[in-house]
CSV table of C-alpha atoms and ligand atoms in Angstrom, one decimal:
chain,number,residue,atom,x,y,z
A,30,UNK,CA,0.0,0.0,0.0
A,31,UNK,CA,1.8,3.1,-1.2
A,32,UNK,CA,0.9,6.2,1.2
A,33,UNK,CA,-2.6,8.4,0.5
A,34,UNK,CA,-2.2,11.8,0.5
A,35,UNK,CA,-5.0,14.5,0.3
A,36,UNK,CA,-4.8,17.6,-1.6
A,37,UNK,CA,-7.6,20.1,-2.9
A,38,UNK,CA,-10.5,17.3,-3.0
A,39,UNK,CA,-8.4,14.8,-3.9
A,40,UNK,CA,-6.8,11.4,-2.2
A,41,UNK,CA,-3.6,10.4,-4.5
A,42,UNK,CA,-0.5,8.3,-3.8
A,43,UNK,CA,2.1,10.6,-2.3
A,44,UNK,CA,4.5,10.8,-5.1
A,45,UNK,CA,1.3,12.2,-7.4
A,46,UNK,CA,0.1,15.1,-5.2
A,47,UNK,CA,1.4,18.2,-7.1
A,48,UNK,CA,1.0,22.1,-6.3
A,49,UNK,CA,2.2,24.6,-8.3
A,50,UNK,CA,5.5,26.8,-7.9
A,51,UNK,CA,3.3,29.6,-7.7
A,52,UNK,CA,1.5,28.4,-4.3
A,53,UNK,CA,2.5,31.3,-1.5
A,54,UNK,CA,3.3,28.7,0.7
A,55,UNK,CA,6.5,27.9,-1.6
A,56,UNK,CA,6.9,31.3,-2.1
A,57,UNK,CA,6.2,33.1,1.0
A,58,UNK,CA,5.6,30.4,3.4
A,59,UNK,CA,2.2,31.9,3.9
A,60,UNK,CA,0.1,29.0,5.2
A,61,UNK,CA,-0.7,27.3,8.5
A,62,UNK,CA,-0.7,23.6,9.8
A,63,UNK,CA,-1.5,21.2,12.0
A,64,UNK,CA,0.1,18.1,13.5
A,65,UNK,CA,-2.6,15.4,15.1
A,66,UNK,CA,-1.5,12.1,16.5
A,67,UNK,CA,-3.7,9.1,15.9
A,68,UNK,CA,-3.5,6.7,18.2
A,69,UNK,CA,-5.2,3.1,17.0
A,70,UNK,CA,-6.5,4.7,14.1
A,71,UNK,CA,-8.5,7.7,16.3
A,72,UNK,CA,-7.1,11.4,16.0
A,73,UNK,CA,-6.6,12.5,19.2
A,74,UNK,CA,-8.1,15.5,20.6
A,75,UNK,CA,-9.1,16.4,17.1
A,76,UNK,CA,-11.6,19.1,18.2
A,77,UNK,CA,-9.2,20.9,19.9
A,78,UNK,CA,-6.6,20.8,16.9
A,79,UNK,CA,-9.7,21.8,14.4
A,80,UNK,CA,-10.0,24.6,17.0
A,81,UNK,CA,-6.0,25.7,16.9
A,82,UNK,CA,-6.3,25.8,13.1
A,83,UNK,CA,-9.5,27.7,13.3
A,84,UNK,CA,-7.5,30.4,15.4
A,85,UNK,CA,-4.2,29.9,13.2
A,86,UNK,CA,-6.4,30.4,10.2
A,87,UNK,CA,-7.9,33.3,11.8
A,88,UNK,CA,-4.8,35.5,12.4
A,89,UNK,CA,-3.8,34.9,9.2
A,90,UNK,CA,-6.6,35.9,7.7
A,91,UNK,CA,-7.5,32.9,5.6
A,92,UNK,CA,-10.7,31.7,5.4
A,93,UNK,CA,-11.2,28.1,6.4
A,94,UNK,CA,-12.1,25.9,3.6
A,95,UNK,CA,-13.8,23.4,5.6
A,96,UNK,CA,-16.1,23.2,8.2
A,97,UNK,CA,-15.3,20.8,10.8
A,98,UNK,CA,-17.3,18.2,10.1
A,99,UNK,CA,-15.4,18.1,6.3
A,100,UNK,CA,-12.5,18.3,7.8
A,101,UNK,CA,-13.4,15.3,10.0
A,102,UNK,CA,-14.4,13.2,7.0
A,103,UNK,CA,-10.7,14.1,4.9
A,104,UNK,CA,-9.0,13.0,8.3
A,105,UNK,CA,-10.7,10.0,9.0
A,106,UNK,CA,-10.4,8.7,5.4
A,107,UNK,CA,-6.7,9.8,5.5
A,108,UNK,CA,-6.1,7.6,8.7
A,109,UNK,CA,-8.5,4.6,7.0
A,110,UNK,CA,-6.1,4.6,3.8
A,111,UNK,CA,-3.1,4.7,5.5
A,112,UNK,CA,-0.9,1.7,6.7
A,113,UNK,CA,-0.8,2.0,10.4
A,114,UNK,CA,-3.1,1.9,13.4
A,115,UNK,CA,-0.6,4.8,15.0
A,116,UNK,CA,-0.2,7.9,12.7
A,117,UNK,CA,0.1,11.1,12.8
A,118,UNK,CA,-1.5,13.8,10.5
A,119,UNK,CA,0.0,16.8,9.0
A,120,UNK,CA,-2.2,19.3,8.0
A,121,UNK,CA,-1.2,22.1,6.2
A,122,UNK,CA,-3.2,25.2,4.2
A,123,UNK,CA,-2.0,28.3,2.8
A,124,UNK,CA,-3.2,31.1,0.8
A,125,UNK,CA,-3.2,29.5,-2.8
A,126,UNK,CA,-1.7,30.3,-6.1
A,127,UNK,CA,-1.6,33.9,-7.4
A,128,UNK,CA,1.2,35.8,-9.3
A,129,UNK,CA,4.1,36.9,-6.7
A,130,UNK,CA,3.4,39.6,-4.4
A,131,UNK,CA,3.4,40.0,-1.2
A,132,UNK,CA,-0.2,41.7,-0.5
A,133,UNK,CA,-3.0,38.8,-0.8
A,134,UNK,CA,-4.6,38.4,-3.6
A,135,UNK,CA,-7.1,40.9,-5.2
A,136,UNK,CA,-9.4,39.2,-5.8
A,137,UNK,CA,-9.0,36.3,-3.6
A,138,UNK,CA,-8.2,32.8,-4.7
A,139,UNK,CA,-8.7,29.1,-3.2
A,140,UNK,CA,-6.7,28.5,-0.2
A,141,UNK,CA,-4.1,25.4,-0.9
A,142,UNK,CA,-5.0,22.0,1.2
A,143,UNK,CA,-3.1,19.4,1.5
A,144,UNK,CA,-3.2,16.7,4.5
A,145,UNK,CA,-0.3,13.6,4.7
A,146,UNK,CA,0.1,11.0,7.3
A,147,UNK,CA,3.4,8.9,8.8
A,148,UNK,CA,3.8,6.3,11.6
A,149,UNK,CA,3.4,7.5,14.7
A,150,UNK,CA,6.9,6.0,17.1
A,151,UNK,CA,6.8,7.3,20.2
A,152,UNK,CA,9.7,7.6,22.4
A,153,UNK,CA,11.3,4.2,22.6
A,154,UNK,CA,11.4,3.0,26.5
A,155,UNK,CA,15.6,3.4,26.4
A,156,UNK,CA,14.9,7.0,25.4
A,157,UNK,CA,12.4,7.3,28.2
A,158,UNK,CA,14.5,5.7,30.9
A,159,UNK,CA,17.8,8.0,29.9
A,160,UNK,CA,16.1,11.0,28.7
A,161,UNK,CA,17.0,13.4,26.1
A,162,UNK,CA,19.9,16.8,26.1
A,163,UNK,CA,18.8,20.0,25.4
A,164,UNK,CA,20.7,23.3,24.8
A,165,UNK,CA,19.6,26.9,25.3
A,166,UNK,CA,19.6,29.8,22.6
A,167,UNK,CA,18.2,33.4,22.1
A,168,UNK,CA,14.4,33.2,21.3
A,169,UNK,CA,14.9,35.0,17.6
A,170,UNK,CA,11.7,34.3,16.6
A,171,UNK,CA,8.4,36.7,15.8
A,172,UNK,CA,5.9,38.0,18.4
A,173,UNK,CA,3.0,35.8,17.1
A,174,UNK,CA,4.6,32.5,17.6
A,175,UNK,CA,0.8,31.4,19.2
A,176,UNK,CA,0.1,30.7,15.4
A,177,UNK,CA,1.4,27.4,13.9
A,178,UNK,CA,2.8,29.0,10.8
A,179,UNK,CA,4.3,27.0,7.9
A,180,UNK,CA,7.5,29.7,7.8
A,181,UNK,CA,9.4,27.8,10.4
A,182,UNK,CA,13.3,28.9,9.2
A,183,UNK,CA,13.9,30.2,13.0
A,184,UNK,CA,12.8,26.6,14.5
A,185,UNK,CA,14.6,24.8,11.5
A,186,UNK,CA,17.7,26.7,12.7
A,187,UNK,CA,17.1,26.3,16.1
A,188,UNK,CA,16.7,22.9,16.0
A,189,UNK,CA,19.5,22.5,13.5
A,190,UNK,CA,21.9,24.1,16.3
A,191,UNK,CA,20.7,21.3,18.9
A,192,UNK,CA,21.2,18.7,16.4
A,193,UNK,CA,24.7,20.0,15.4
A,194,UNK,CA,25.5,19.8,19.3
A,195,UNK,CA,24.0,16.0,19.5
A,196,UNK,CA,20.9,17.3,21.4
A,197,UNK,CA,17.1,16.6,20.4
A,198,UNK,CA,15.8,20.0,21.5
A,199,UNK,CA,16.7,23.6,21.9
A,200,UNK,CA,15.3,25.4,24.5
A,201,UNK,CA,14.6,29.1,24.0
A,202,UNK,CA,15.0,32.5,26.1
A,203,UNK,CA,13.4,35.3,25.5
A,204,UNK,CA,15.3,38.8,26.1
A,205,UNK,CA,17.6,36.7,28.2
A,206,UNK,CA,15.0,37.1,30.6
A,207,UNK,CA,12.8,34.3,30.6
A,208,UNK,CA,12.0,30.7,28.8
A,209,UNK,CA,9.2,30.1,26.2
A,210,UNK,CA,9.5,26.8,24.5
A,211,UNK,CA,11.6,24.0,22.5
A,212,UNK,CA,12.3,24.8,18.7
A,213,UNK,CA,9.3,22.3,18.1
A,214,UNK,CA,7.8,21.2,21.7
A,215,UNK,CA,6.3,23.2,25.1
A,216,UNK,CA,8.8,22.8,28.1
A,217,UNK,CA,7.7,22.9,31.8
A,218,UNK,CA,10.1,23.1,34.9
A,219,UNK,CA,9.8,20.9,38.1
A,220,UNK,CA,11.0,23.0,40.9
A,221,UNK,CA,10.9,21.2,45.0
A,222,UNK,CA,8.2,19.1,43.9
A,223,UNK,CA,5.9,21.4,41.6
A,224,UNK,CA,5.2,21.8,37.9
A,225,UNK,CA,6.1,25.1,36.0
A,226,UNK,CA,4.3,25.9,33.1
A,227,UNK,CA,5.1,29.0,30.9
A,228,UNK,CA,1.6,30.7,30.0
A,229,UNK,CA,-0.1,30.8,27.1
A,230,UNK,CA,0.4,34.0,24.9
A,231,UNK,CA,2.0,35.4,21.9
A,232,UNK,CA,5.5,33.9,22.6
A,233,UNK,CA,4.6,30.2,22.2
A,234,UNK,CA,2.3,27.9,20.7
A,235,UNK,CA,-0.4,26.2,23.2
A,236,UNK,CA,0.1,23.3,23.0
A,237,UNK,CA,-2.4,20.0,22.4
A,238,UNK,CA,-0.4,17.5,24.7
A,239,UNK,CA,0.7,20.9,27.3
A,240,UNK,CA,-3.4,21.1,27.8
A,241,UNK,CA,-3.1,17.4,28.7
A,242,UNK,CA,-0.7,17.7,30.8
A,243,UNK,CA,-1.9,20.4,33.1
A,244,UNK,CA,-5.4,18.5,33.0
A,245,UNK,CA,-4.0,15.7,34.2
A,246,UNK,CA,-1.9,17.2,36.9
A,247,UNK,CA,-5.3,19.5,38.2
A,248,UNK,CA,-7.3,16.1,38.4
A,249,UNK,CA,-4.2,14.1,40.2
A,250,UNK,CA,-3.7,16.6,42.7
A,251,UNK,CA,-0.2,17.6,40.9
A,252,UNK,CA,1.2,21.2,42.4
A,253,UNK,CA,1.4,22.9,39.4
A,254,UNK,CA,1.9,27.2,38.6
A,255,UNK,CA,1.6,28.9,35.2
A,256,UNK,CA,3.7,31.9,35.4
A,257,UNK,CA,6.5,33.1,33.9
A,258,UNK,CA,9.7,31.1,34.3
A,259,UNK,CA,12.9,32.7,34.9
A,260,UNK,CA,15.8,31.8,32.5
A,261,UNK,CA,17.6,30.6,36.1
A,262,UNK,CA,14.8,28.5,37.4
A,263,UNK,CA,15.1,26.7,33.5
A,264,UNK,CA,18.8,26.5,34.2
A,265,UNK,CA,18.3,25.1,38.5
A,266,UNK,CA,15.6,22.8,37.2
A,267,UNK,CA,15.2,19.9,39.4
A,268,UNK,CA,13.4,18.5,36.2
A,269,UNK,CA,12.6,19.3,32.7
A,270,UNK,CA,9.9,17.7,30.4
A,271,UNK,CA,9.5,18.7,27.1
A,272,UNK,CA,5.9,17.7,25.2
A,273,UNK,CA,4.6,17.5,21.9
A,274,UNK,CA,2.2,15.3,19.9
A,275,UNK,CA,4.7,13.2,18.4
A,276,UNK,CA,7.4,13.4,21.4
A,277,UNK,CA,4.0,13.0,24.0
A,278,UNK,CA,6.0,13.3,27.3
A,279,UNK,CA,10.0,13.6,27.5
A,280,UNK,CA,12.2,14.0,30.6
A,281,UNK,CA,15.2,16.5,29.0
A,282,UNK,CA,18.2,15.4,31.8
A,283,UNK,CA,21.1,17.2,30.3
A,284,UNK,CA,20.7,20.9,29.5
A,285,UNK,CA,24.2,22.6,28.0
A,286,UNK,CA,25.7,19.7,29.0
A,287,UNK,CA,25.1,20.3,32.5
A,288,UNK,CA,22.8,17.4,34.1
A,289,UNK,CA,19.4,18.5,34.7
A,290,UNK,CA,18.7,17.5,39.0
A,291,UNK,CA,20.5,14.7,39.4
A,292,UNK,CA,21.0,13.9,35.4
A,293,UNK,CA,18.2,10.8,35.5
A,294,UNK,CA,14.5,11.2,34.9
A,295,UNK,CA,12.7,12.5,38.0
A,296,UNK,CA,9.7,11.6,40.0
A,297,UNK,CA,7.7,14.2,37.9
A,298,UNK,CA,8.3,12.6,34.9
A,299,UNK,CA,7.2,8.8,35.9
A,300,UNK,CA,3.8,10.2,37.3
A,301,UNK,CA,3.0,12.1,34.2
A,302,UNK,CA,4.3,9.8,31.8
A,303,UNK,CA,2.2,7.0,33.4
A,304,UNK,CA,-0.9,9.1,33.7
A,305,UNK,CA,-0.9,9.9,30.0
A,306,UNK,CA,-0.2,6.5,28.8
A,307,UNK,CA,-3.2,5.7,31.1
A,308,UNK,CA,-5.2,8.5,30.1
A,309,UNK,CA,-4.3,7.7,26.2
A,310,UNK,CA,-5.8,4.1,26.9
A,311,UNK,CA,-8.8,5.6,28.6
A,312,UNK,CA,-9.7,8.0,25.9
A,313,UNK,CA,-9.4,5.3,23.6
A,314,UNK,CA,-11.2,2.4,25.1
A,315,UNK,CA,-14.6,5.2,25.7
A,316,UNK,CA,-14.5,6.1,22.0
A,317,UNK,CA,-14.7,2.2,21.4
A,318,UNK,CA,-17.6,1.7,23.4
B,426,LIG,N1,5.2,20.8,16.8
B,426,LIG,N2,5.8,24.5,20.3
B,426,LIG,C1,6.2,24.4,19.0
B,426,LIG,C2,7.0,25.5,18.5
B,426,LIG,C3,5.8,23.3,18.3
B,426,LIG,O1,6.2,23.2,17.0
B,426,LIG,C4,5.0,22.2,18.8
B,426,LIG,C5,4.6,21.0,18.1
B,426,LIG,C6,4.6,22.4,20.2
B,426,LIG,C7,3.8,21.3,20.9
B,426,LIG,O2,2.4,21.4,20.4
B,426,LIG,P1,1.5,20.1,20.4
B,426,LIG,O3,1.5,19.5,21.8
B,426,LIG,O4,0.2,20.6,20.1
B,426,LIG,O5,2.1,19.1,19.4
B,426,LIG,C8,5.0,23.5,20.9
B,426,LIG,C9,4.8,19.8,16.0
B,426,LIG,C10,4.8,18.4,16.6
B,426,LIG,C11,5.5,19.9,14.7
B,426,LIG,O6,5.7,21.0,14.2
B,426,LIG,O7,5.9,18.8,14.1
């Protein structure tokens, strides 16, 4: 089975999908995206991703060219042609094709969809036992990083520079002040015993699986803050998690090559780890029933 791809009302195999040179995403990167695990062939938290798309969508000024229910049917036929029960979805729209310039078009044209899927691998349990490295950098990035834009050059670089260093994530500070996020994930802090979490605003990108996590730690009875957190507190972490939909739940224990608490994966980690594996299961076993 080769793998189905959508694009502008149509499934193809992958290596047919075409868009023009002309589509302002190639040109400009002026689109936004979405990426949605599926766990046993169910999107996760799909609602709540239509919703981030809606908003991304939104301050871009693009008009959404589904409703959600369409959207629902493109997704779920995606995940029904595609080879395995764990995937995860990229979903991507941008302004369409029109002659270079950078002002929209006058009049308007059709917005560009296009919607892939891979295997879902989460982190493999060695990963999870040892945890990942991390390095810190300068947050160069725009002041509406709450959008999931498809111009991503700053994350590409920053995540280029932990790669370079042997690292899976960069960490990034803000006017050498305070932390916002990874290059491509949400980080929270554990600090004597509670859970730091950066707010939501224009700096970083709420994150699907950072909602999670602070649900689950308000219904476990989990001290948790959302505040600021000071580029020292990042760098006196008695623990570090970094999440996304694809990484889930990660314990970062080496930060500039300095080990993070006592360099192993901390008490923090294990009870959110297990709690969203459990919740995961949960989720899954009600939408079965
Ligand atoms: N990225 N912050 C940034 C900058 C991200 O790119 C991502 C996810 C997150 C975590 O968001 P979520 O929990 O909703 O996945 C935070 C995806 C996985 C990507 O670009 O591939």
């Amino acid at each position: 089975m080769s793998e189905i791809v959508y694009l502008n009302g149509e499934f193809f195999p992958l290596a047919e999908a075409k868009v023009s040179v002309l589509d302002r995403g190639f040109v400009f990167g002026d689109g936004v995206y979405e990426v949605i695990p599926v766990y046993s062939r169910r999107a996760f938290r799909l609602d709540e991703h239509l919703q981030r798309l809606q908003n991304s969508l939104n301050s871009v000024r693009i008009d959404n060219p589904h409703d959600a229910s369409t959207w629902t049917e493109i997704v779920n036929t995606i995940i029904a042609r595609n080879e395995t029960d764990d995937q995860y979805l990229y979903l991507h729209v941008t302004r369409g094709v029109a002659k270079r310039d950078h002002a929209f078009p006058n009049p308007p044209v059709t917005p560009t969809v296009f919607v892939m899927s891979y295997p879902l691998s989460t982190p493999l349990p060695t990963l999870l036992q040892k945890g990942v490295s991390a390095i810190t950098a300068v947050d160069n990035r725009w002041l509406r990083c709450d959008i999931k834009a498809i111009s991503l050059l700053p994350n590409v670089l920053l995540r280029q520079a932990a790669a370079d260093a042997g690292c899976a994530e960069t960490i990034m500070i803000r006017d050498n002040e305070f932390m916002t996020e990874g290059a491509a994930s949400n980080i929270f802090v554990v600090k004597n015993g509670t859970l730091l979490a950066p707010p939501k605003n224009n700096l970083m990108l709420p994150g699907i699986t950072y909602d999670v996590v602070l649900e689950l730690a308000e219904a476990h009875g989990i001290p948790h803050q959302i505040r600021k957190i000071l580029k020292e507190e990042l760098l006196t972490a008695d623990e570090l998690l970094m999440t996304s939909s694809t990484k889930e739940v990660l314990p970062i224990t080496l930060l500039d090559g300095q080990p993070v608490g006592n360099g192993r994966p901390g008490p923090m980690f294990e009870k959110l780890y297990q709690l969203y594996q459990t919740f995961k299961r949960d989720v899954m076993r009600q939408h079965k029933a």
